Every structure is written in structure tokens, then in C-alpha cells.
Coordinates of C-alpha atoms in Angstrom, one line a residue:
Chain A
X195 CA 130.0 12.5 -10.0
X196 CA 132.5 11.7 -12.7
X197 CA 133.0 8.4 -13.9
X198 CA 135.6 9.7 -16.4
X199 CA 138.8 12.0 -15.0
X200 CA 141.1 12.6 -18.3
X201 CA 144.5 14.9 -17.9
X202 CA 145.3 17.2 -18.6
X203 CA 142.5 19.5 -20.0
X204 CA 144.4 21.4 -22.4
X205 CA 148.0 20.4 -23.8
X206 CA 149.8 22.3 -26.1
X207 CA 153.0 20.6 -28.1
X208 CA 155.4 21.5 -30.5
X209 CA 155.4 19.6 -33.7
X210 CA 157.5 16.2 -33.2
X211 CA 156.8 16.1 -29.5
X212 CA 155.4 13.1 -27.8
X213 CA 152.1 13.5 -26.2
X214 CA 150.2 11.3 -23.3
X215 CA 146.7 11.4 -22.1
X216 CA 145.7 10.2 -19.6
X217 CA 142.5 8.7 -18.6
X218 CA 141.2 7.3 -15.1
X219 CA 137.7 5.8 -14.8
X220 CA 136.1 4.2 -11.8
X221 CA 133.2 2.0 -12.7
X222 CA 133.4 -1.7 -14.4
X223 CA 133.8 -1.7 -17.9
X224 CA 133.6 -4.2 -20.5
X225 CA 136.0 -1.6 -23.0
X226 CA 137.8 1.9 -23.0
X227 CA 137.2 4.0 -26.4
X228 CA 139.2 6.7 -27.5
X229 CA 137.5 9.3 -29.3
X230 CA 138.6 12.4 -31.8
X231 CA 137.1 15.4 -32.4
X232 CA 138.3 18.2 -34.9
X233 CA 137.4 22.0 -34.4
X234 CA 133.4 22.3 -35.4
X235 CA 133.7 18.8 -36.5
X236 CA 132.4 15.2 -36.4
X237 CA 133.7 12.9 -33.2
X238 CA 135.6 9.6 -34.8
X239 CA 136.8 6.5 -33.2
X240 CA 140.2 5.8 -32.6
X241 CA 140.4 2.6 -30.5
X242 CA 138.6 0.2 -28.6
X243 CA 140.5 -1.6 -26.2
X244 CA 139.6 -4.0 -23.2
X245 CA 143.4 -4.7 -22.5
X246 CA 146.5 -4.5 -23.5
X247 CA 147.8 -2.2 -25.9
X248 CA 146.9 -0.9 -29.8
X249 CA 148.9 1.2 -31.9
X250 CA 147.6 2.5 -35.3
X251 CA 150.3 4.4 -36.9
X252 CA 151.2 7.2 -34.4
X253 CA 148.6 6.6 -32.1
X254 CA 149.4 4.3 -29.1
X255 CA 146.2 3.4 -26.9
X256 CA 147.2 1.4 -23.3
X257 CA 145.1 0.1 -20.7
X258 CA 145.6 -1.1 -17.6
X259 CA 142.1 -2.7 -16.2
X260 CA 143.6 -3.4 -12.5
X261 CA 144.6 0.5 -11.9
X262 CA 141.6 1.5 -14.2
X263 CA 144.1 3.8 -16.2
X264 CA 144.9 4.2 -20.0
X265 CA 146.8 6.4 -21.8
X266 CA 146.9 7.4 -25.0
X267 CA 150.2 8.8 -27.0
X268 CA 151.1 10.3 -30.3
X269 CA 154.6 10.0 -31.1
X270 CA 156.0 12.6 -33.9
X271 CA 153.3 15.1 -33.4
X272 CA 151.7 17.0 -36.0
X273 CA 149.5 19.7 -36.2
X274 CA 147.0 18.2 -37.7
X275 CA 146.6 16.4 -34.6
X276 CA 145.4 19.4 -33.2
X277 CA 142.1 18.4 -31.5
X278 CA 139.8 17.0 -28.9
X279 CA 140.8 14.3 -27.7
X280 CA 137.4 12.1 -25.8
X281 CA 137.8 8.8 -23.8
X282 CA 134.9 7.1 -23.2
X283 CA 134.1 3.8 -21.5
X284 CA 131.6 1.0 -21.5
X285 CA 129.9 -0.7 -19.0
X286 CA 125.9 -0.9 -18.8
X287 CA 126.3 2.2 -20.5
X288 CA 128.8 4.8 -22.0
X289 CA 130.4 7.2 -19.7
X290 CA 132.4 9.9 -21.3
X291 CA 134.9 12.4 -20.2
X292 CA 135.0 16.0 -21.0
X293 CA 138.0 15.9 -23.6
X294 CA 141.6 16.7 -23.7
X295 CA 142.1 19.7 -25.9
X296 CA 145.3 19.5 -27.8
X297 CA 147.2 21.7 -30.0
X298 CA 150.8 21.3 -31.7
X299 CA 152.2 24.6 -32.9
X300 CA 154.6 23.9 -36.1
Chain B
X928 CA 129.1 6.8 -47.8
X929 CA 128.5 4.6 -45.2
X930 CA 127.8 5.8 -41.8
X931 CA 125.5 7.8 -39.9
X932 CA 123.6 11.1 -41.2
X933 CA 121.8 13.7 -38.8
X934 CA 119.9 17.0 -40.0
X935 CA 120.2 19.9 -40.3
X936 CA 123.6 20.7 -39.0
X937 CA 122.3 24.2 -38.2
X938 CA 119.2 25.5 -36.7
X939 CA 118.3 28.4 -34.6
X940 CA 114.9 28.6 -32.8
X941 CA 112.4 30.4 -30.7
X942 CA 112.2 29.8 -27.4
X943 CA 108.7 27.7 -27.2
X944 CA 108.9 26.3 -30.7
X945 CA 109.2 22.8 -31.9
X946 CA 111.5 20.8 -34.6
X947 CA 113.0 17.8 -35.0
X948 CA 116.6 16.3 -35.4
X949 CA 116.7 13.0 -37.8
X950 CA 119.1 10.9 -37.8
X951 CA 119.6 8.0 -40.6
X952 CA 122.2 4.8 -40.3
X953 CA 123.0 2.6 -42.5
X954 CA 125.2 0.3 -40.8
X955 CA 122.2 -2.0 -40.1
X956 CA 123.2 -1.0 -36.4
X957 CA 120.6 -2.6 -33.7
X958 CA 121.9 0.5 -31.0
X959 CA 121.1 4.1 -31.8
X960 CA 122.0 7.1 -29.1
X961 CA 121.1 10.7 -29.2
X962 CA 123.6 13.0 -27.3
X963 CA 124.0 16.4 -26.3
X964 CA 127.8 18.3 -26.0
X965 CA 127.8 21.0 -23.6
X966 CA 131.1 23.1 -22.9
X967 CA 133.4 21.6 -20.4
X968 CA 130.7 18.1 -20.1
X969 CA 131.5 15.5 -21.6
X970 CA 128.7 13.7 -24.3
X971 CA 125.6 13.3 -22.2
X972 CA 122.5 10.7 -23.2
X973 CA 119.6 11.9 -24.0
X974 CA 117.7 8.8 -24.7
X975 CA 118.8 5.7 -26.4
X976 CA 117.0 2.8 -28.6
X977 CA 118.8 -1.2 -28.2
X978 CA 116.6 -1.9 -31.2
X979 CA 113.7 -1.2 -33.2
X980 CA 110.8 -0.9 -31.8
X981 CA 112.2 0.5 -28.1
X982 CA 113.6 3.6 -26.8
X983 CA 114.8 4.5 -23.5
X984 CA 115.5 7.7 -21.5
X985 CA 119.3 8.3 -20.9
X986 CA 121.0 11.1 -18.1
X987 CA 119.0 14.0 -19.7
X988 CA 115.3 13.2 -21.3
X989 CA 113.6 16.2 -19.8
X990 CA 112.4 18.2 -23.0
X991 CA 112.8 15.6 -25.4
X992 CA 111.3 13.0 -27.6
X993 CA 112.5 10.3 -29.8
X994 CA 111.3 7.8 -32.2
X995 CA 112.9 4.9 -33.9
X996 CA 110.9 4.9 -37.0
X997 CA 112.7 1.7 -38.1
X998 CA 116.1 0.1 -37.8
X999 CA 117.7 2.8 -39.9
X1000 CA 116.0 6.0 -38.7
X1001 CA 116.0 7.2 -34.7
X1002 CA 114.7 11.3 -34.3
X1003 CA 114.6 13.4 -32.1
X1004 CA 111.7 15.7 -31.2
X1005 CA 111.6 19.3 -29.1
X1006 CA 108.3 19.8 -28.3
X1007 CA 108.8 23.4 -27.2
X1008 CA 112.5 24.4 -27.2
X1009 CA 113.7 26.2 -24.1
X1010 CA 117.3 28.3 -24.4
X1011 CA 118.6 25.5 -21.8
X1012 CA 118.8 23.3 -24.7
X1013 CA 121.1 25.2 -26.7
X1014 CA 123.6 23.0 -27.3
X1015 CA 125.4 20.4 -30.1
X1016 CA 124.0 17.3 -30.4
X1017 CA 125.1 13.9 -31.6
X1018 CA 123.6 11.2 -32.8
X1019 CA 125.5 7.4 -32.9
X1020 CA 125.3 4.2 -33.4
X1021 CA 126.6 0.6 -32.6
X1022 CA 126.2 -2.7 -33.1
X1023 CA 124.9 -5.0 -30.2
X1024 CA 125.5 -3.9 -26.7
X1025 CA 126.9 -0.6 -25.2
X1026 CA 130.2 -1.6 -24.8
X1027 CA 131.4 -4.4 -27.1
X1028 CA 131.3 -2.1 -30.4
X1029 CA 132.5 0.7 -31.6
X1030 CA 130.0 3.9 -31.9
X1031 CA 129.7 5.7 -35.0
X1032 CA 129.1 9.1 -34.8
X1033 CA 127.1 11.6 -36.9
X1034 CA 128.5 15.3 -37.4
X1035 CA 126.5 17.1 -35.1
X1036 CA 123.4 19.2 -35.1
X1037 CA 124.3 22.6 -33.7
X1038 CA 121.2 24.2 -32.0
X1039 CA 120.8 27.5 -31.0
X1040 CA 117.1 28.8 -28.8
X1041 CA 116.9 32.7 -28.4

């Protein structure tokens, strides 16, 4: 069973193209974390959100608790946002999903 | 620099031998994870500790050990490595409860068992 559906699995962009991820979960959570992950790197926090909306620089992170849905968008991509992209949310315990993979050609 | 440090990053073992992955924060976190990334899975838990002095078994415990020496300090012990558990695996921490903080990842400890 997975508690954690994100789309789409792979995404590729061309640099200054908006991007959305999405992410669906289906248990009770108390908050939704987005996740980063570089090529053979370290996973990093983006957000943590329990409603509403966050935005740090290009990164937008929604949530909508009712439909159990968020989203998260880069506007202006850059390849250097090329990466895994993990949402992960928490409710007695963290679920995870298996990670967009995104890449934005220059 | 702050944050949470696991060793080695590399290791490649026999099939039947033993070894153990530390990890160190010092965040003075209560909640320490170890997880395992698997192609195409997302993070699964191995075993988890809410605070010093207790551990508990996660989605995956079969082959493992841990210990939370102290607050700081929560390992991670194969007693006899199998090629199954080839895989990268994280160790994180948080403050308080599962959900309410954010988790602070280590870089990952990439194993590989011939």
C-alpha cells in the first residue's frame, strides 16, 4: 500500500519553465514535508506545512488538507534545480513517497 | 557544522559479515531514525529511538540492530550482512514528535554486500 502517490515520476524542463509536483496522501497527518535530494547527495528540507501555502524564494509549497493534495512549484527554473524531489508526511509516523525526478536542460 | 553526521559514507562487505553505521547529532534532537533508500521506494524505517534510552522497530528491522548510546549518538548494527541489504541508508533527526518538526538528514551511508 502507498500512503504517498507523487506525479509525475520523472519531469524534465527547460530552464525558466514552471514546474508542479504534485503529491496525494491518504492517511491523517499532522504536516506535509517537502524533501530535496541532489544526485549521490544528502536529502534537505524544504518546507513543512500543515496548511496553507509557503514560498521561499522560487519554491512554492501548497496544501490543501480537505482533498489531501499539495503541490509544489518552482517558478524560473534552473538547472541547478535538477534533482529529486521527496514529499513526506507525518502522522504517527513518517510516510514518504518515492520522489519526483526532475531535470531542467539549459 | 551543526547537523547530523553518519559513517562511513562507503562500505562494501561480505555477505555474512558484520559492521556498524554511526550516526552523531548535535541538535540536542530527542528523535533519531535510521532509514534505508531503495530504487523506486521511497525512505523506509528501519528502527527509530523517541529518546534516549528507547528504540523501536520501524517497516523493515529484520537484520538490524540499533543502539542509542546517548542523546547524541543512535547506530546501527548488521550482525551478518546479507546482499538484500545493499542499499543507501539515512540516518535523521527531529525534535519532539514525528510530525511537528522538521527532520534533519545525514548524507547517506552507501552499502554494498557481495
Amino acid at each position: 500500500k502507498n500512503e504517498v502517490e507523487q506525479s509525475p515520476q520523472n519531469l524534465t524542463a527547460q530552464e525558466g519553465e514552471f514546474i508542479t509536483i504534485n503529491c496525494s496522501y491518504s492517511v491523517g497527518i499532522s504536516a506535509l514535508h517537502w524533501l530535496q535530494q541532489h544526485p549521490g547527495g544528502g536529502i534537505v528540507s524544504l518546507f513543512m506545512l500543515s496548511s496553507g501555502k509557503k514560498k521561499h524564494g522560487r519554491l512554492i509549497a501548497t496544501i490543501n488538507i480537505q482533498e489531501k493534495h499539495s503541490s509544489l512549484h518552482i517558478t524560473a527554473s534552473h538547472p541547478r534545480d535538477s534533482a529529486v524531489y521527496i514529499c513526506a508526511v507525518a502522522g504517527n509516523q513518517f510516510y514518504f513517497g518515492t520522489g519526483t525526478s526532475l531535470t531542467v536542460i539549459p | 557544522n551543526a547537523g547530523v553526521t553518519q559513517t562511513p559514507k562507503f562500505q562494501v562487505l561480505k555477505t555474512g559479515q558484520s559492521m556498524t553505521l554511526q550516526c552523531a547529532q548535535d541538535m540536542n534532537h530527542n528523535s533519531m531514525y535510521w532509514y534505508r533508500q531503495d530504487p523506486g521506494m521511497g525512505l523506509r524505517l528501519i528502527y527509530y529511538s523517541a529518546s534516549e534510552g528507547t528504540t523501536d522497530k520501524g517497516e523493515v528491522p529484520n537484520g538490524y540492530n540499533v543502539s542509542r548510546l546517548n542523546k547524541r549518538e543512535f547506530s546501527l548494527r548488521l550482525e551478518s550482512a546479507a546482499p538484500s541489504q545493499t542499499s543507501v541508508y539515512f540516518c535523521a533527526s527531529n525534535e519532539g514528535s514525528a510530525g511537528a518538526n522538521v527532520l534533519t538528514f545525514g548524507a547517506g551511508s552507501r552499502l554494498t554486500v557481495l
